[in-house]
CSV table of C-alpha atoms and ligand atoms in Angstrom, one decimal:
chain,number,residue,atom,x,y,z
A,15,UNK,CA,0.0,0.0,0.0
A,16,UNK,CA,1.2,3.5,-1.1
A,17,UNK,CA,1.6,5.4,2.5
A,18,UNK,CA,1.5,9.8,1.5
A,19,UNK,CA,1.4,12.0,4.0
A,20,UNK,CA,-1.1,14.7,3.6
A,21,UNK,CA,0.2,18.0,4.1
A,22,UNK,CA,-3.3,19.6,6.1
A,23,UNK,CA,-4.4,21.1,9.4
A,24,UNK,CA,-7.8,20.8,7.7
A,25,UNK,CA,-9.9,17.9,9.3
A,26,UNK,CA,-12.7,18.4,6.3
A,27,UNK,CA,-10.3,18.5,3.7
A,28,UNK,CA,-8.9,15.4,5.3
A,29,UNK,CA,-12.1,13.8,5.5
A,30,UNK,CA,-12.9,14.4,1.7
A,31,UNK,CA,-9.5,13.0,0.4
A,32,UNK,CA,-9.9,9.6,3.0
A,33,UNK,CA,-13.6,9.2,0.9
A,34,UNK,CA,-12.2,9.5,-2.2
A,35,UNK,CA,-8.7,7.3,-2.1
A,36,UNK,CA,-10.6,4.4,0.2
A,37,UNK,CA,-8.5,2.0,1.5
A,38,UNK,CA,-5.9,2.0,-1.6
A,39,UNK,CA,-3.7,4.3,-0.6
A,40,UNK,CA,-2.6,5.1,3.2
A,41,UNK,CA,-3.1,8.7,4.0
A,42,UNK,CA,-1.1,9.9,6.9
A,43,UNK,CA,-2.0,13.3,8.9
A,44,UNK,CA,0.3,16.1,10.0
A,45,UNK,CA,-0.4,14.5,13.5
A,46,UNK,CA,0.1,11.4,12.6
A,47,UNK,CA,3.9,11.9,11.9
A,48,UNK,CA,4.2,14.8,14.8
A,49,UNK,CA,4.2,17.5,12.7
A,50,UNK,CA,2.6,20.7,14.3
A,51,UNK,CA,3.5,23.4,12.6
A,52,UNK,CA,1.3,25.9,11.2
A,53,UNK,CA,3.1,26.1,7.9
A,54,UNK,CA,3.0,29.6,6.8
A,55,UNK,CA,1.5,30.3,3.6
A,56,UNK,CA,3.6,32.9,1.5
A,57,UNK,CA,3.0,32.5,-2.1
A,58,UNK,CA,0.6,34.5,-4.3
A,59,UNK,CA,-0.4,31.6,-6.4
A,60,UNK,CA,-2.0,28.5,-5.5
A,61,UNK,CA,0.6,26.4,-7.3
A,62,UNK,CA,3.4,28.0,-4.7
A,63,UNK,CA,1.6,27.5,-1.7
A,64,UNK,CA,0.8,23.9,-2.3
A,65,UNK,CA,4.7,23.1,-2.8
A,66,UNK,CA,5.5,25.3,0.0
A,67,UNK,CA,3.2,22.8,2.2
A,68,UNK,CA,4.3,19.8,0.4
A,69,UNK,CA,8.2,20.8,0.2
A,70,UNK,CA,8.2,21.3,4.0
A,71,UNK,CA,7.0,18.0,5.1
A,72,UNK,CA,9.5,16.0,2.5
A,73,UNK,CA,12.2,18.6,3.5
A,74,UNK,CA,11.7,17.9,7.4
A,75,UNK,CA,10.5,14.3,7.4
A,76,UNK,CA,11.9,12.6,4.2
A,77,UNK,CA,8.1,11.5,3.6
A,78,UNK,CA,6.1,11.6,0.3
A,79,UNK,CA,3.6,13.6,0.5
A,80,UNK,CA,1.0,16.1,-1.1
A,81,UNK,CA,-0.5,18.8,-0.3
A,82,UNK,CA,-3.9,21.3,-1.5
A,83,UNK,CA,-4.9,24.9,-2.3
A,84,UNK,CA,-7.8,25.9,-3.1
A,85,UNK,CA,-9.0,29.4,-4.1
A,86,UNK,CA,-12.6,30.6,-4.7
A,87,UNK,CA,-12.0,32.8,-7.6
A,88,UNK,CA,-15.3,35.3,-8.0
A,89,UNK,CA,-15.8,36.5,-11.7
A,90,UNK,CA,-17.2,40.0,-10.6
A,91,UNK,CA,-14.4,40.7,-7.8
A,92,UNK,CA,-11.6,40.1,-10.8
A,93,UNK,CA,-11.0,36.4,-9.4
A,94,UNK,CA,-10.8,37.0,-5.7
A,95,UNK,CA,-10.8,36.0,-3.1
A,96,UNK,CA,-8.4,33.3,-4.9
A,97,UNK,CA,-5.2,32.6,-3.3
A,98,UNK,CA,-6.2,34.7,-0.4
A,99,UNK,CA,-10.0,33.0,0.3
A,100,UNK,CA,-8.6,32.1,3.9
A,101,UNK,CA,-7.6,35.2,4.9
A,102,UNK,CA,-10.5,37.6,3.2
A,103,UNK,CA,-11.9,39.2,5.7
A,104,UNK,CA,-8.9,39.0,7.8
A,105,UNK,CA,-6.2,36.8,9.6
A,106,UNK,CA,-8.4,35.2,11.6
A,107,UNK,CA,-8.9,31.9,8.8
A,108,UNK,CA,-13.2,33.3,10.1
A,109,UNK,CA,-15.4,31.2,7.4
A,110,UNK,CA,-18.5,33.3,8.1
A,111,UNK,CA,-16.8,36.8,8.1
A,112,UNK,CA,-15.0,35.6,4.8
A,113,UNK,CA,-18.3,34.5,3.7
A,114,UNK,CA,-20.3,38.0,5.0
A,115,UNK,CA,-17.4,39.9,2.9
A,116,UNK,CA,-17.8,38.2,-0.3
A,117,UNK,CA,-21.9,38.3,0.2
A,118,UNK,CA,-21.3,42.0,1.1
A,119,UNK,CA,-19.2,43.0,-1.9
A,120,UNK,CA,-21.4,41.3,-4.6
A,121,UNK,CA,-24.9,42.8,-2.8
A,122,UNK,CA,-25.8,44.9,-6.4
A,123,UNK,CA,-24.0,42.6,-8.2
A,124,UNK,CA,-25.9,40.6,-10.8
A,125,UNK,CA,-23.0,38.6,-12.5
A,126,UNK,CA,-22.5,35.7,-9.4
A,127,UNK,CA,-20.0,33.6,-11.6
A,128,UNK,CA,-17.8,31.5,-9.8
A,129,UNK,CA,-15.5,28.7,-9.6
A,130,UNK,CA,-13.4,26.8,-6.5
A,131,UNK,CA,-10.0,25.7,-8.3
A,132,UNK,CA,-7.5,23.3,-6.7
A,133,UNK,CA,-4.0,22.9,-6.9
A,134,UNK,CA,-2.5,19.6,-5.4
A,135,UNK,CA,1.7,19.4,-5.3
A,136,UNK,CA,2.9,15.9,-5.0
A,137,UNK,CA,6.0,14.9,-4.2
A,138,UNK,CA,7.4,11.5,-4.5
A,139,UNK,CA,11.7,10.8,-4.0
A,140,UNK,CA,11.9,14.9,-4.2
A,141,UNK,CA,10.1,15.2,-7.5
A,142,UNK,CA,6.7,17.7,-7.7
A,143,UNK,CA,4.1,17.0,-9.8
A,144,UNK,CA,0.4,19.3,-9.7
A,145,UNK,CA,-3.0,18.2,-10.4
A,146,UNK,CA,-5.2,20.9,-10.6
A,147,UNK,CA,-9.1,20.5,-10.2
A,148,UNK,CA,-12.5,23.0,-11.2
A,149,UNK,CA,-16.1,23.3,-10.4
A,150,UNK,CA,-17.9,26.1,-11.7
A,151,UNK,CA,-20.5,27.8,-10.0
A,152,UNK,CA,-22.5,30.5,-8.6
A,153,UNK,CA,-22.2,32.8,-5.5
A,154,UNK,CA,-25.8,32.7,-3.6
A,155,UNK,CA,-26.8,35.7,-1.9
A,156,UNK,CA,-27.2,34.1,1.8
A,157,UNK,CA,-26.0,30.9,3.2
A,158,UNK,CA,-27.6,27.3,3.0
A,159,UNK,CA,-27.0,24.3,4.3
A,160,UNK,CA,-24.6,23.2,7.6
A,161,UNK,CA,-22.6,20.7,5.8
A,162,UNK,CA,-18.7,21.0,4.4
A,163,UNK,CA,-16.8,24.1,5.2
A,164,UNK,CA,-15.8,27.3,4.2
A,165,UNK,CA,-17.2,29.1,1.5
A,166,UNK,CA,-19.4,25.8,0.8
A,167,UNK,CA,-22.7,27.5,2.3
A,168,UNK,CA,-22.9,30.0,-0.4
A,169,UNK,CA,-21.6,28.2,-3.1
A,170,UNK,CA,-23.8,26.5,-5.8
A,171,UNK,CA,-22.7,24.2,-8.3
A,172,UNK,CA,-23.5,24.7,-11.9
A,173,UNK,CA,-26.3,21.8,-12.3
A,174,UNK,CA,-27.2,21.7,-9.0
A,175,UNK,CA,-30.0,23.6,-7.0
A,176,UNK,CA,-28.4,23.5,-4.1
A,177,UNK,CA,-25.2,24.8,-2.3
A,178,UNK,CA,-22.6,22.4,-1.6
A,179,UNK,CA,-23.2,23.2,2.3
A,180,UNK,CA,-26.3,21.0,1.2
A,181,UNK,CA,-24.6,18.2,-0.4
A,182,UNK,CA,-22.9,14.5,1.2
A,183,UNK,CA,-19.3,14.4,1.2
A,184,UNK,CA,-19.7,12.2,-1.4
A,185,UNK,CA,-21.7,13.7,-3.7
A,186,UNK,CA,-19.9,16.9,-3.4
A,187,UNK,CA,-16.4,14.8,-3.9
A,188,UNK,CA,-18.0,13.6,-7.2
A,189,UNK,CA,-18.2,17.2,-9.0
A,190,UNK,CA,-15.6,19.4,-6.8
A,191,UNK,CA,-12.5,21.0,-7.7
A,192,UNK,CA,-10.6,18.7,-4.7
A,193,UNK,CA,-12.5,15.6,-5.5
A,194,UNK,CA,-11.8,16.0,-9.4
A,195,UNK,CA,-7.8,16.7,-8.6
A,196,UNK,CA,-7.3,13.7,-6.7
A,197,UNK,CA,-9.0,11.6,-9.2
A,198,UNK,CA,-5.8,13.4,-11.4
A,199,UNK,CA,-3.5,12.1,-8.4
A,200,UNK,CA,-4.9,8.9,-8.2
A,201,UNK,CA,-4.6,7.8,-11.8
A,202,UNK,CA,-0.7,9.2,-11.5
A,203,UNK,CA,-0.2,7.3,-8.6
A,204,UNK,CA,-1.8,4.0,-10.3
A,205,UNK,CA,1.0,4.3,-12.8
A,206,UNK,CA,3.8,4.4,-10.4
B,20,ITT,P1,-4.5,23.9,4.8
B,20,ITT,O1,-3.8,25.1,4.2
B,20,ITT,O2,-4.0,23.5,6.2
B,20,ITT,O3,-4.7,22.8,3.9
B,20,ITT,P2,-6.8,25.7,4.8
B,20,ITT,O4,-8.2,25.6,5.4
B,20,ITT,O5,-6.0,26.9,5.2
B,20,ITT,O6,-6.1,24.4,5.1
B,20,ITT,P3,-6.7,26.5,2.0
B,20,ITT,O7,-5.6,27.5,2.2
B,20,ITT,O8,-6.5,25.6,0.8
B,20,ITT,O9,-7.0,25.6,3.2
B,20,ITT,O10,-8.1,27.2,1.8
B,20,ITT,C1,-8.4,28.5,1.4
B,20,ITT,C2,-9.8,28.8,1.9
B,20,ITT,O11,-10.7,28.2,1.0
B,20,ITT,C3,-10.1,28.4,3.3
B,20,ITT,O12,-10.9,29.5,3.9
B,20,ITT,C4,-11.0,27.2,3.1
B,20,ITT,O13,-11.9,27.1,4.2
B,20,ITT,C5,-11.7,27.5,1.8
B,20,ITT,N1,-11.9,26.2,1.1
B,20,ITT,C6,-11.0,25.3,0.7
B,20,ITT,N2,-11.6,24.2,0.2
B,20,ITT,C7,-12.9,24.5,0.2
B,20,ITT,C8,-14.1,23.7,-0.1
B,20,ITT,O14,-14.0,22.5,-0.6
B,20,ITT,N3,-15.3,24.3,0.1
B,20,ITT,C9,-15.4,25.5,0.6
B,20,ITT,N4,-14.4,26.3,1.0
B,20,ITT,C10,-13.1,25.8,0.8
């Protein structure tokens, strides 16, 4: 079995990955190898701040390993919040205030185009690879549902009449921009 660690301090992004990979691959927490740090994140692109997570657990553990970022990127707010969606409204990582600021900032607006993109860095023996996932979507103009995490309560799926706060884990893991980069990782790992 392929043992990764999984470069998070996020329990529902944990969560999501463990549904999608089953019991094929073995998917270690930061905790699980006694990692603690809050690994600061510096870059202004998704891309960078996935290898900055990923580099420093290979760099400090000698572990393979991955790690996410993930963006909401709002059409009418020129692609923010983006690589800064955890720290909108401030440094506080505060998923309703983030969520109050974006609702705030597109109260007139009548274009609610959206998407949540995903970078994943993997690195296996040193070597990086990305997979990059999208859903598109719109921005609702309150919140719905108590399920997932973050921006999830205001965010609806293109398809769908509901927000993703309002979906299973596993139906959102079907159609969302983490569930459709690990199924990237997953067939690049297959071929290892
Ligand atoms: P790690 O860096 O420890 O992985 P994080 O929660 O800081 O966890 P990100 O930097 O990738 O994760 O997330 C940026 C923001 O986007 C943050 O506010 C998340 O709550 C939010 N977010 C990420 N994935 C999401 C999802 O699937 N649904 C809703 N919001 C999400």
């Amino acid at each position: 079995m392929i043992e990764l660690v999984f470069a998070t301090n996020n329990k529902h992004k944990l969560q999501e990955i463990k549904a999608v990979v089953g019991d094929k691959f073995n998917i270690l927490s930061l905790a699980e190898i006694g990692c603690t740090k809050d690994i600061p994140e510096t870059a202004d692109a998704l891309e960078g701040n996935a290898s900055i997570k990923s580099r420093y657990v290979f760099d400090n553990y000698g572990k393979n390993c991955f790690a996410d970022d993930t963006g909401l990127e709002i059409e009418a707010l020129d692609g923010k919040p983006g690589v800064y969606s955890a720290r909108y409204a401030g440094p506080g990582h505060d998923h309703q205030k983030n969520m109050d600021k974006v609702l705030n900032e597109l109260r007139n607006q009548n274009n609610r185009a959206a998407q949540f993109r995903t970078v994943i860095c993997l690195i296996i023996d040193g070597k990086e690879m990305f997979f990059d996932g999208i859903v598109k979507g719109t921005i609702l103009t309150e919140k719905h549902g108590d399920k997932g995490f973050g921006y999830d309560p205001i965010f609806q799926p293109e398809g769908y009449d509901v927000s993703f706060a309002e979906m299973d884990l596993e139906a959102k893991n079907k159609i969302s921009h983490r569930g459709r980069a690990v199924q990237k990782l997953i067939e690049y790992l297959k071929l290892l």
